[in-house]
Amino acid sequence: QQVEGELERAEDRAEVGEIKILELEEELRVVASNLKSLEVSEEKANQREDSYKEQIKTLNAKLKQAEARAEFAERSVQKLQKEVDRLEDELVAEQDKYKGITEELEQTFAEMSGY
């Protein structure tokens, strides 16, 4: 009878162990599934990161081109401004000459009218 009791207890422990094995196997499947999902997510994240790095590289190249164009435009504006300033000075000088000639002519006509 003692042996039967031990046998029964051993069978109960075995049954509990088998149930625990089944629970652990299910938990292992869940963990494996989660791991697979994480690996897929990581791969997608890596692809996005590579894409973002490429976009940053492209945008940096475009920025450098835009900066170069802006510098060229600024130099062109400075040259054109110098030319405008020179032409304005020339115009003022010509206007002064014209004024002088006009005054001289008026004086000459006035003198001629006086005779």
Short mmCIF file of C-alpha atoms in Angstrom, two decimals:
data_model
loop_
_atom_site.label_atom_id
_atom_site.label_comp_id
_atom_site.label_asym_id
_atom_site.label_seq_id
_atom_site.Cartn_x
_atom_site.Cartn_y
_atom_site.Cartn_z
CA GLN A 1 0.00 0.00 0.00
CA GLN A 2 2.89 2.33 0.67
CA VAL A 3 4.22 1.65 -2.82
CA GLU A 4 0.80 2.46 -4.30
CA GLY A 5 0.77 5.77 -2.43
CA GLU A 6 4.25 6.61 -3.70
CA LEU A 7 3.21 5.59 -7.21
CA GLU A 8 0.15 7.82 -7.03
CA ARG A 9 2.21 10.75 -5.75
CA ALA A 10 4.78 10.16 -8.51
CA GLU A 11 2.00 10.07 -11.13
CA ASP A 12 0.56 13.31 -9.71
CA ARG A 13 4.00 14.95 -9.85
CA ALA A 14 4.49 13.68 -13.40
CA GLU A 15 1.09 15.09 -14.40
CA VAL A 16 1.92 18.44 -12.81
CA GLY A 17 5.31 18.35 -14.58
CA GLU A 18 3.68 17.60 -17.94
CA ILE A 19 1.24 20.48 -17.46
CA LYS A 20 4.17 22.74 -16.56
CA ILE A 21 6.03 21.55 -19.69
CA LEU A 22 3.01 22.39 -21.84
CA GLU A 23 2.72 25.83 -20.23
CA LEU A 24 6.44 26.48 -20.75
CA GLU A 25 6.26 25.30 -24.38
CA GLU A 26 3.36 27.72 -25.00
CA GLU A 27 5.29 30.52 -23.29
CA LEU A 28 8.30 29.65 -25.44
CA ARG A 29 6.14 29.89 -28.60
CA VAL A 30 4.85 33.31 -27.48
CA VAL A 31 8.40 34.51 -26.75
CA ALA A 32 9.61 33.17 -30.11
CA SER A 33 6.74 34.94 -31.87
CA ASN A 34 7.50 38.20 -30.05
CA LEU A 35 11.18 37.84 -30.93
CA LYS A 36 10.31 37.34 -34.60
CA SER A 37 8.10 40.46 -34.49
CA LEU A 38 10.92 42.42 -32.89
CA GLU A 39 13.37 41.21 -35.54
CA VAL A 40 10.98 42.31 -38.29
CA SER A 41 10.49 45.68 -36.57
CA GLU A 42 14.25 46.08 -36.21
CA GLU A 43 14.78 45.31 -39.91
CA LYS A 44 12.14 47.87 -40.88
CA ALA A 45 13.72 50.43 -38.52
CA ASN A 46 17.14 49.76 -40.06
CA GLN A 47 15.70 50.26 -43.54
CA ARG A 48 14.10 53.56 -42.45
CA GLU A 49 17.37 54.65 -40.88
CA ASP A 50 19.25 53.90 -44.11
CA SER A 51 16.60 55.80 -46.07
CA TYR A 52 16.85 58.76 -43.70
CA LYS A 53 20.65 58.77 -43.94
CA GLU A 54 20.37 58.85 -47.74
CA GLN A 55 17.84 61.69 -47.57
CA ILE A 56 20.13 63.65 -45.23
CA LYS A 57 23.04 63.11 -47.62
CA THR A 58 20.94 64.33 -50.57
CA LEU A 59 19.64 67.34 -48.63
CA ASN A 60 23.18 68.27 -47.51
CA ALA A 61 24.33 68.17 -51.14
CA LYS A 62 21.39 70.36 -52.17
CA LEU A 63 22.16 72.76 -49.30
CA LYS A 64 25.79 73.10 -50.44
CA GLN A 65 24.63 73.79 -54.01
CA ALA A 66 22.12 76.38 -52.78
CA GLU A 67 24.77 78.06 -50.62
CA ALA A 68 27.16 78.20 -53.60
CA ARG A 69 24.43 79.72 -55.78
CA ALA A 70 23.60 82.23 -53.03
CA GLU A 71 27.26 83.28 -52.73
CA PHE A 72 27.51 83.70 -56.49
CA ALA A 73 24.29 85.73 -56.52
CA GLU A 74 25.58 87.94 -53.69
CA ARG A 75 28.83 88.59 -55.56
CA SER A 76 26.83 89.38 -58.71
CA VAL A 77 24.62 91.80 -56.77
CA GLN A 78 27.71 93.54 -55.36
CA LYS A 79 29.22 93.92 -58.85
CA LEU A 80 25.94 95.20 -60.25
CA GLN A 81 25.55 97.63 -57.33
CA LYS A 82 29.04 99.01 -58.02
CA GLU A 83 28.10 99.44 -61.68
CA VAL A 84 24.82 101.17 -60.70
CA ASP A 85 26.72 103.47 -58.33
CA ARG A 86 29.26 104.28 -61.08
CA LEU A 87 26.49 105.00 -63.59
CA GLU A 88 24.62 107.18 -61.08
CA ASP A 89 27.81 109.16 -60.44
CA GLU A 90 28.32 109.50 -64.20
CA LEU A 91 24.70 110.64 -64.61
CA VAL A 92 25.10 113.29 -61.90
CA ALA A 93 28.30 114.50 -63.56
CA GLU A 94 26.59 114.70 -66.97
CA GLN A 95 23.60 116.51 -65.43
CA ASP A 96 25.97 119.01 -63.85
CA LYS A 97 27.70 119.50 -67.22
CA TYR A 98 24.31 119.96 -68.92
CA LYS A 99 23.27 122.47 -66.28
CA GLY A 100 26.52 124.35 -66.76
CA ILE A 101 26.12 124.40 -70.55
CA THR A 102 22.47 125.49 -70.23
CA GLU A 103 23.41 128.33 -67.90
CA GLU A 104 26.23 129.36 -70.24
CA LEU A 105 23.86 129.34 -73.23
CA GLU A 106 21.25 131.36 -71.34
CA GLN A 107 23.91 133.86 -70.39
CA THR A 108 25.12 134.02 -74.00
CA PHE A 109 21.56 134.57 -75.28
CA ALA A 110 21.02 137.21 -72.64
CA GLU A 111 24.20 138.98 -73.71
CA MET A 112 23.21 138.70 -77.37
CA SER A 113 19.78 140.11 -76.61
CA GLY A 114 21.39 143.00 -74.78
CA TYR A 115 23.21 144.19 -77.93
#
